[in-house]
Amino acid sequence: MELIWIVPVSGFVAVLYALWLAWDVLRRDAGTPEMQNVSAMIFEGAMAFLRRQYVTIAILALVTAAIITLIVGGVSEGVKEIISEETGDIVEIKYGEKVVSHWEEGLLTGIAFLVGAAASALAGYIGMYISVRSNSRAASAATRSLSEAITVSLRGGAVSGFLVVALSLLGVSGIFLVYSEVLGNPNSIAPFLIVGFGFGASFVALFAQLGGGIYTKAADVGADLVGKVEAGIPEDDPRNAAVIADLVGDNVGDCAGRGADLFESMSAENIGAMILGVVIYSVTGNLEWIVFPLVLRSFGILATMAGLTSVPFFARRQSSGDPMSPLNYGYYIVSILSVIGLFIATRVMLGDAWHWFFFCGLVGIGTGIAFVYITQYYTSGAWRPVREIADASRTGPATNIITGTAVGLETTAATAITIGFALVASFVLGSNADIPNVPGFSSGVFGTAVATMGMLMSAAYILSMDTFGPITDNAGGITEMAGAPESARHITDSLDTVGNTTKALTKGYAVASAGLAAFLLFSAYLDKVKERLDIPLTESLPIDLSSVDVFVGGLLGVMLVFLFSSLAIRAVGTTAGKIIEEVRRQFREDPGIMAGTSRPDYGRAVDITARAALRQMVAPGLLAVGLPVTVGLIFRFARDGDVTVAGVTYPDSSGWLAVAGVLMIGTIGGIILATFFNNVGGAWDNAKKYIEAGMLQVPSENPGAMTTLGKGTDAHKAAVVGDTVGDPYKDTAGPSLHVLVKLLSTVTLVLAPLFIA
Amino acid sequence: MELIWIVPVSGFVAVLYALWLAWDVLRRDAGTPEMQNVSAMIFEGAMAFLRRQYVTIAILALVTAAIITLIVGGVSEGVKEIISEETGDIVEIKYGEKVVSHWEEGLLTGIAFLVGAAASALAGYIGMYISVRSNSRAASAATRSLSEAITVSLRGGAVSGFLVVALSLLGVSGIFLVYSEVLGNPNSIAPFLIVGFGFGASFVALFAQLGGGIYTKAADVGADLVGKVEAGIPEDDPRNAAVIADLVGDNVGDCAGRGADLFESMSAENIGAMILGVVIYSVTGNLEWIVFPLVLRSFGILATMAGLTSVPFFARRQSSGDPMSPLNYGYYIVSILSVIGLFIATRVMLGDAWHWFFFCGLVGIGTGIAFVYITQYYTSGAWRPVREIADASRTGPATNIITGTAVGLETTAATAITIGFALVASFVLGSNADIPNVPGFSSGVFGTAVATMGMLMSAAYILSMDTFGPITDNAGGITEMAGAPESARHITDSLDTVGNTTKALTKGYAVASAGLAAFLLFSAYLDKVKERLDIPLTESLPIDLSSVDVFVGGLLGVMLVFLFSSLAIRAVGTTAGKIIEEVRRQFREDPGIMAGTSRPDYGRAVDITARAALRQMVAPGLLAVGLPVTVGLIFRFARDGDVTVAGVTYPDSSGWLAVAGVLMIGTIGGIILATFFNNVGGAWDNAKKYIEAGMLQVPSENPGAMTTLGKGTDAHKAAVVGDTVGDPYKDTAGPSLHVLVKLLSTVTLVLAPLFIA
């Protein structure tokens, strides 16, 4: 356990670093009074939304925690110790005495749920607090230089990034420490007891992402439709009552929503990886196998700190060029340092077979980099897909949508092949490790866990780049509304374009991590089922796809991701309708608004959107939690399929089999559908930008000359339709699907006893 | 074998009935010379397309047949007899002597492939011949009465419907007879030898549906964009050079394409059901279990004949009302007679357990009826979904698309739940049958096969209604172009609306049959694998979803259906571009066309579209066949996962495991995605029609009064965008996905030996 000290150290260092970043951003010039005024309105709206959202989530979470405690406590039979028994040369994993009673298990799970939920909420709240305090500072910096604007935006975003990662690391390691050392439970069962933490995190993430995603896109679509289309006023025009709601939306969707998303990714995948380490720990007796994921993440935090600190250096060196380059250089530094950290961690902790897992980690880091490039290819204007969509806009909105859909569907290929390759490669590498008495299957699955954790080493950096997006977007809106000089607007515009790319990258990264993690989380679910059924963890438990339970479960799982997306997309439409009505009402009742003599009531528009969005997030959220539970219960009681493991037949297994089908095949469907939504939305957005930048050219009437089809042309109008359609796809349905996929894992993991007869 | 005589009898009766229908349609008045002239152009274009398409398909099919023969002959080890052995009370299924050498097996499979392909092509050709001969007769009938127009259209369509069903029945039973009785192979292995027939049928179906689907929508979208949008002339205007191509498209897509689709459904599912019967036959020695599906289908044909004959009677009784009603009455008669036929067949053939399978069949018939209602709810103007989309059109094309997408995603729920329920119900009923020495699993899967065959009893009726669509659509175009009286146009319009509904119904029906059949076809694949590995057919062979091979296979399977859809949708765009260029060129080079003084060159437009569509169909077609094969080969050689059955471990199983994942999870993804595409397209289409019918009303400026937003308003324009987007979804991607799903089953079934080390 030589490296375990690095976990608390890096955790606290990360918190301190985040505090320093916050101090550094907040001490800077907050801009002109006009800028501060706009920023204050955004701050007020964002915080009001968050408060109201957290109250709703808190109520739902408390009820859910109570239900979990009752279900797990009432249904489970308590937890038995996992012991290894040597018979001659062979070590067998068996179950010993019951060490945790069923009510204790229920209570511990319920508490872990609340701790996870609270940590996630805290990270989201503080991160967003700083983010909305940074926007006017970024706007002010943009009046001075590009490099300062990059620094402010990135540091403001990094507060959120580091807090999310640090709180997840400290939370998981802290609750593990308490549940094992303090409460005296065996190390081998503590990972099973803390799964509630992951469920709590994904529960908050689902509602944060859904609520934020619905809010942001409803405000965006609503503001555009009622402002640009109906009233004919430009984007971010102060006469539009929805404009502040729109700027608030960027924060609550991209900053708070995505932060919660990645908080839960890291937490759930970390816990899943620890559960998979239990088998190897039970055989070898080395606790390293359980705590390894924590150590790897700690190295990732240190690597990210170094990389992030280097960005201003790169930004100063080329202050005139593309703002994306310094961010890319920083990412390379994070990647290189992560490889070094991975080397140290595997070499020191994982015994003779370390090099196999080192390669697994490399696969994970490589997958992260691959996704950065894949996403750029499909959503950036420089390449074929976006140009194809821009070109199709010449024949109107219908061909823009058709071509965009074809591009979006196509992008799933690169995603699936990359994830598939990474899974197979890390599984094969891991299963080659040949640890004595550990089945190749167990070390193979652990290999996929190492790949996932390797990929997530750079999570804080990716998340900082993501929160960079709403800050620059807000800064642009503030310069516009506060009447800042043209040059500042030019700088914020170039940052905004980069922000769009980094937001797309984060989504690709989140999908990839969900895909890689699917396998490990699914295996954790199976380990939990084995534990319940007293099947040795080293036995493989087949989930037979040719059984009607698994197949129909899978059919319903894929249906779930489609139906969930339907509800999320429709929620945007419904909420947008409310804000449109409100802006229309204000225009109608106070003609002074349009004339520019009176100020619209921004607060009311913010409020109405918030209330509608929060109401709309409940149905899809409950569907996500409710469907797997319902399927599990129906199959448990209506069917009696059985499963044979090592000659023993386990009857009445339909419940957990169907849930396995929902989980696993629903995950596949969710990953693919989320990829489609994210990429098609990004491509439409950038096709519009491509046309606005005057890059769509067609042969003109004069032979040899070219005509530019830019802003205001019919092609541009068609591209705006595509962009609007893509909004709820890429910012509501897609990101919510990542969370849904991981929520499926945690909800089934925690409620597994419910599905076992 | 008391009822087996009904198979040839009903087959030949069906052919005679089709001939009588053809004679009855062709003897009718072919309309005015103008009508005949337009019809002749459509006929010429359609036949030219079909000839060219069949040449392409024939070349591809011959090459594929040769490859199949070589692969199966070279890789397989021949076929062993399946024997049952009694040890005390227990009957075991074992493998005996090799009775078919590997080259003989390859040759028989290759020949079956060609026979299946040829039968499918023949059915498509003759059916379409009559269909395009019926259109001017339907137009002429429309000048006289609605009831005569219904009769002509339905009878013209029924020629195709009956030929498809009869040729499939005669083809499958004929080749089974030849391969068992004539060539002297045991009855237990003959079903395995004829799987090539199903592959041949699905091979032709894929290309027919793809080529036809691309053609029809490229012509439709192209004609609309260049005519209605650019030149500002109405739909079906004779000055538009693409108008004949558009009318040709209706035939090659809906008639030839869907005919091939259902031909292969029936053939592949019939053969799969026969394979599943082998287990029970081997135990009981009653050949009834193998030939039962043939008998059930024969009863279906007789029931359909009675139902179809009754339609003119209902049509005459209420000649003024909704043309859908007589079609519905006819369907009820088919359903009732099917239940009676099902009762007789199960009672006479299936021994003591007959009633369980009778209920399975009822589940299937009920599923068919349920899908008719589900499709109507989601795609017909009378209900909430379509009205919601129409309402969203008020705020422009973007909200029309967003709301439509939400509705489309939502429709997958009813589909998945209905299919899931039908699968579980028929499996449970079948596994309760308790046939001595037959495992519950085997009789359960046979139960799902009976449900599938029960549902398909009405296939000829559904297909007749489907082909009804293009005939009435063409009749409408002909009355327009030939300047027929207003009253005739009114009748063809009302028939056209019904045709849209029946086309949507057929797609729902095809999806449902694919879903129900998935399970039986997958089990047939496993039986084939067992046969290769010498695993008794009564053992269950787990396809473990938690193995990396199956999971990654599944990921790639779902990706396949998305990528395939991308290629299909993009093909429409590319091909539409070609026809648009051609029409523009004709307008430019001959100003007389627009003035109405010279006739555009319809033939050239037809020709260009055909050539482009056929070129575009090759890539997605090859992807569909190539991806499962590639995945199987890569996993076979790059991985070495194993499977344990009854204590015996089979190493090097990754190849066929990954293929199982592609097949099964790809099927789930395909069913859900096809449902989305079909329903969203249908709903958009009918939302446009809803607005055109003047049914979208909003409160007007005068309090209390309502304003109608009809044709020509912005809301209508927005709805037209949705309709255009939906075209390639519902008529190219969706229907091609049904075929893809079933092709996956047949290609893996035939090439299974390739994936087994």
mmCIF file of N, CA and C in Angstrom, chain B residues 662-713:
data_model
loop_
_atom_site.group_PDB
_atom_site.id
_atom_site.type_symbol
_atom_site.label_atom_id
_atom_site.label_comp_id
_atom_site.label_asym_id
_atom_site.label_seq_id
_atom_site.Cartn_x
_atom_site.Cartn_y
_atom_site.Cartn_z
ATOM 1 N N VAL B 662 -24.020 -9.612 -32.799
ATOM 2 C CA VAL B 662 -24.406 -8.741 -33.922
ATOM 3 C C VAL B 662 -25.853 -9.024 -34.306
ATOM 4 N N LEU B 663 -26.150 -10.308 -34.468
ATOM 5 C CA LEU B 663 -27.465 -10.725 -34.940
ATOM 6 C C LEU B 663 -28.564 -10.290 -33.979
ATOM 7 N N MET B 664 -28.399 -10.663 -32.730
ATOM 8 C CA MET B 664 -29.506 -10.513 -31.791
ATOM 9 C C MET B 664 -29.688 -9.071 -31.358
ATOM 10 N N ILE B 665 -28.590 -8.413 -30.991
ATOM 11 C CA ILE B 665 -28.726 -7.045 -30.498
ATOM 12 C C ILE B 665 -28.918 -6.098 -31.680
ATOM 13 N N GLY B 666 -28.303 -6.440 -32.823
ATOM 14 C CA GLY B 666 -28.564 -5.666 -34.030
ATOM 15 C C GLY B 666 -30.038 -5.728 -34.399
ATOM 16 N N THR B 667 -30.647 -6.901 -34.190
ATOM 17 C CA THR B 667 -32.072 -7.046 -34.478
ATOM 18 C C THR B 667 -32.902 -6.134 -33.584
ATOM 19 N N ILE B 668 -32.574 -6.117 -32.304
ATOM 20 C CA ILE B 668 -33.307 -5.233 -31.385
ATOM 21 C C ILE B 668 -33.174 -3.783 -31.850
ATOM 22 N N GLY B 669 -31.933 -3.376 -32.118
ATOM 23 C CA GLY B 669 -31.719 -2.002 -32.570
ATOM 24 C C GLY B 669 -32.464 -1.715 -33.862
ATOM 25 N N GLY B 670 -32.443 -2.677 -34.785
ATOM 26 C CA GLY B 670 -33.091 -2.476 -36.079
ATOM 27 C C GLY B 670 -34.593 -2.333 -35.952
ATOM 28 N N ILE B 671 -35.186 -3.147 -35.094
ATOM 29 C CA ILE B 671 -36.639 -3.079 -34.930
ATOM 30 C C ILE B 671 -37.038 -1.716 -34.367
ATOM 31 N N ILE B 672 -36.302 -1.274 -33.360
ATOM 32 C CA ILE B 672 -36.655 -0.004 -32.723
ATOM 33 C C ILE B 672 -36.417 1.158 -33.688
ATOM 34 N N LEU B 673 -35.273 1.140 -34.355
ATOM 35 C CA LEU B 673 -34.965 2.259 -35.249
ATOM 36 C C LEU B 673 -35.922 2.283 -36.440
ATOM 37 N N ALA B 674 -36.262 1.107 -36.965
ATOM 38 C CA ALA B 674 -37.209 1.055 -38.084
ATOM 39 C C ALA B 674 -38.565 1.599 -37.652
ATOM 40 N N THR B 675 -38.977 1.259 -36.444
ATOM 41 C CA THR B 675 -40.246 1.777 -35.936
ATOM 42 C C THR B 675 -40.228 3.291 -35.905
ATOM 43 N N PHE B 676 -39.124 3.835 -35.393
ATOM 44 C CA PHE B 676 -38.989 5.293 -35.366
ATOM 45 C C PHE B 676 -39.115 5.871 -36.770
ATOM 46 N N PHE B 677 -38.325 5.368 -37.698
ATOM 47 C CA PHE B 677 -38.322 5.925 -39.056
ATOM 48 C C PHE B 677 -39.704 5.817 -39.705
ATOM 49 N N ASN B 678 -40.321 4.635 -39.616
ATOM 50 C CA ASN B 678 -41.624 4.443 -40.267
ATOM 51 C C ASN B 678 -42.671 5.374 -39.702
ATOM 52 N N ASN B 679 -42.739 5.442 -38.375
ATOM 53 C CA ASN B 679 -43.843 6.177 -37.770
ATOM 54 C C ASN B 679 -43.646 7.683 -37.844
ATOM 55 N N VAL B 680 -42.403 8.136 -37.644
ATOM 56 C CA VAL B 680 -42.203 9.579 -37.712
ATOM 57 C C VAL B 680 -42.492 10.063 -39.132
ATOM 58 N N GLY B 681 -42.098 9.283 -40.122
ATOM 59 C CA GLY B 681 -42.362 9.675 -41.503
ATOM 60 C C GLY B 681 -43.849 9.717 -41.786
ATOM 61 N N GLY B 682 -44.557 8.689 -41.342
ATOM 62 C CA GLY B 682 -46.001 8.644 -41.549
ATOM 63 C C GLY B 682 -46.703 9.796 -40.848
ATOM 64 N N ALA B 683 -46.248 10.097 -39.635
ATOM 65 C CA ALA B 683 -46.897 11.166 -38.866
ATOM 66 C C ALA B 683 -46.653 12.527 -39.527
ATOM 67 N N TRP B 684 -45.437 12.769 -40.007
ATOM 68 C CA TRP B 684 -45.163 14.030 -40.688
ATOM 69 C C TRP B 684 -46.030 14.176 -41.945
ATOM 70 N N ASP B 685 -46.101 13.077 -42.692
ATOM 71 C CA ASP B 685 -46.894 13.076 -43.915
ATOM 72 C C ASP B 685 -48.342 13.459 -43.595
ATOM 73 N N ASN B 686 -48.901 12.821 -42.586
ATOM 74 C CA ASN B 686 -50.304 13.075 -42.282
ATOM 75 C C ASN B 686 -50.527 14.399 -41.576
ATOM 76 N N ALA B 687 -49.485 14.925 -40.886
ATOM 77 C CA ALA B 687 -49.617 16.271 -40.322
ATOM 78 C C ALA B 687 -49.763 17.287 -41.446
ATOM 79 N N LYS B 688 -49.016 17.065 -42.517
ATOM 80 C CA LYS B 688 -49.140 17.945 -43.678
ATOM 81 C C LYS B 688 -50.549 17.831 -44.272
ATOM 82 N N LYS B 689 -51.004 16.583 -44.427
ATOM 83 C CA LYS B 689 -52.341 16.361 -44.985
ATOM 84 C C LYS B 689 -53.416 16.974 -44.087
ATOM 85 N N TYR B 690 -53.194 16.895 -42.770
ATOM 86 C CA TYR B 690 -54.129 17.449 -41.784
ATOM 87 C C TYR B 690 -54.283 18.954 -42.007
ATOM 88 N N ILE B 691 -53.139 19.616 -42.232
ATOM 89 C CA ILE B 691 -53.186 21.063 -42.475
ATOM 90 C C ILE B 691 -53.833 21.351 -43.825
ATOM 91 N N GLU B 692 -53.487 20.547 -44.827
ATOM 92 C CA GLU B 692 -54.064 20.752 -46.162
ATOM 93 C C GLU B 692 -55.573 20.578 -46.146
ATOM 94 N N ALA B 693 -56.034 19.698 -45.256
ATOM 95 C CA ALA B 693 -57.480 19.490 -45.166
ATOM 96 C C ALA B 693 -58.168 20.605 -44.382
ATOM 97 N N GLY B 694 -57.372 21.602 -43.933
ATOM 98 C CA GLY B 694 -57.983 22.745 -43.251
ATOM 99 C C GLY B 694 -58.383 22.461 -41.817
ATOM 100 N N MET B 695 -57.725 21.496 -41.211
ATOM 101 C CA MET B 695 -58.143 21.116 -39.862
ATOM 102 C C MET B 695 -57.319 21.768 -38.759
ATOM 103 N N LEU B 696 -56.276 22.546 -39.137
ATOM 104 C CA LEU B 696 -55.497 23.250 -38.121
ATOM 105 C C LEU B 696 -56.122 24.623 -37.914
ATOM 106 N N GLN B 697 -56.707 24.843 -36.749
ATOM 107 C CA GLN B 697 -57.387 26.102 -36.502
ATOM 108 C C GLN B 697 -56.840 26.766 -35.253
ATOM 109 N N VAL B 698 -56.673 28.091 -35.348
ATOM 110 C CA VAL B 698 -56.175 28.833 -34.189
ATOM 111 C C VAL B 698 -57.141 29.967 -33.899
ATOM 112 N N PRO B 699 -57.177 30.426 -32.646
ATOM 113 C CA PRO B 699 -58.046 31.555 -32.311
ATOM 114 C C PRO B 699 -57.659 32.755 -33.165
ATOM 115 N N SER B 700 -58.614 33.407 -33.754
ATOM 116 C CA SER B 700 -58.310 34.549 -34.615
ATOM 117 C C SER B 700 -58.336 35.842 -33.801
ATOM 118 N N GLU B 701 -58.066 36.958 -34.478
ATOM 119 C CA GLU B 701 -58.065 38.269 -33.826
ATOM 120 C C GLU B 701 -59.437 38.560 -33.193
ATOM 121 N N ASN B 702 -60.491 38.193 -33.930
ATOM 122 C CA ASN B 702 -61.830 38.375 -33.366
ATOM 123 C C ASN B 702 -62.046 37.358 -32.263
ATOM 124 N N PRO B 703 -62.321 37.833 -31.049
ATOM 125 C CA PRO B 703 -62.497 36.873 -29.955
ATOM 126 C C PRO B 703 -63.616 35.894 -30.286
ATOM 127 N N GLY B 704 -63.360 34.627 -29.992
ATOM 128 C CA GLY B 704 -64.391 33.613 -30.210
ATOM 129 C C GLY B 704 -64.309 32.948 -31.558
ATOM 130 N N ALA B 705 -63.816 33.664 -32.576
ATOM 131 C CA ALA B 705 -63.750 33.069 -33.906
ATOM 132 C C ALA B 705 -62.441 32.304 -34.092
ATOM 133 N N MET B 706 -62.394 31.430 -35.096
ATOM 134 C CA MET B 706 -61.199 30.640 -35.359
ATOM 135 C C MET B 706 -60.698 30.928 -36.770
ATOM 136 N N THR B 707 -59.365 30.932 -36.929
ATOM 137 C CA THR B 707 -58.784 31.061 -38.253
ATOM 138 C C THR B 707 -58.217 29.708 -38.669
ATOM 139 N N THR B 708 -58.435 29.339 -39.922
ATOM 140 C CA THR B 708 -57.878 28.089 -40.408
ATOM 141 C C THR B 708 -56.514 28.352 -41.042
ATOM 142 N N LEU B 709 -55.500 27.609 -40.602
ATOM 143 C CA LEU B 709 -54.190 27.695 -41.232
ATOM 144 C C LEU B 709 -54.067 26.554 -42.235
ATOM 145 N N GLY B 710 -54.407 26.850 -43.489
ATOM 146 C CA GLY B 710 -54.423 25.784 -44.488
ATOM 147 C C GLY B 710 -53.282 25.868 -45.464
ATOM 148 N N LYS B 711 -53.538 25.314 -46.654
ATOM 149 C CA LYS B 711 -52.545 25.284 -47.722
ATOM 150 C C LYS B 711 -51.977 26.677 -47.997
ATOM 151 N N GLY B 712 -50.663 26.766 -48.159
ATOM 152 C CA GLY B 712 -50.050 28.030 -48.536
ATOM 153 C C GLY B 712 -49.612 28.878 -47.358
ATOM 154 N N THR B 713 -50.093 28.573 -46.141
ATOM 155 C CA THR B 713 -49.645 29.344 -44.986
ATOM 156 C C THR B 713 -48.241 28.909 -44.580
#
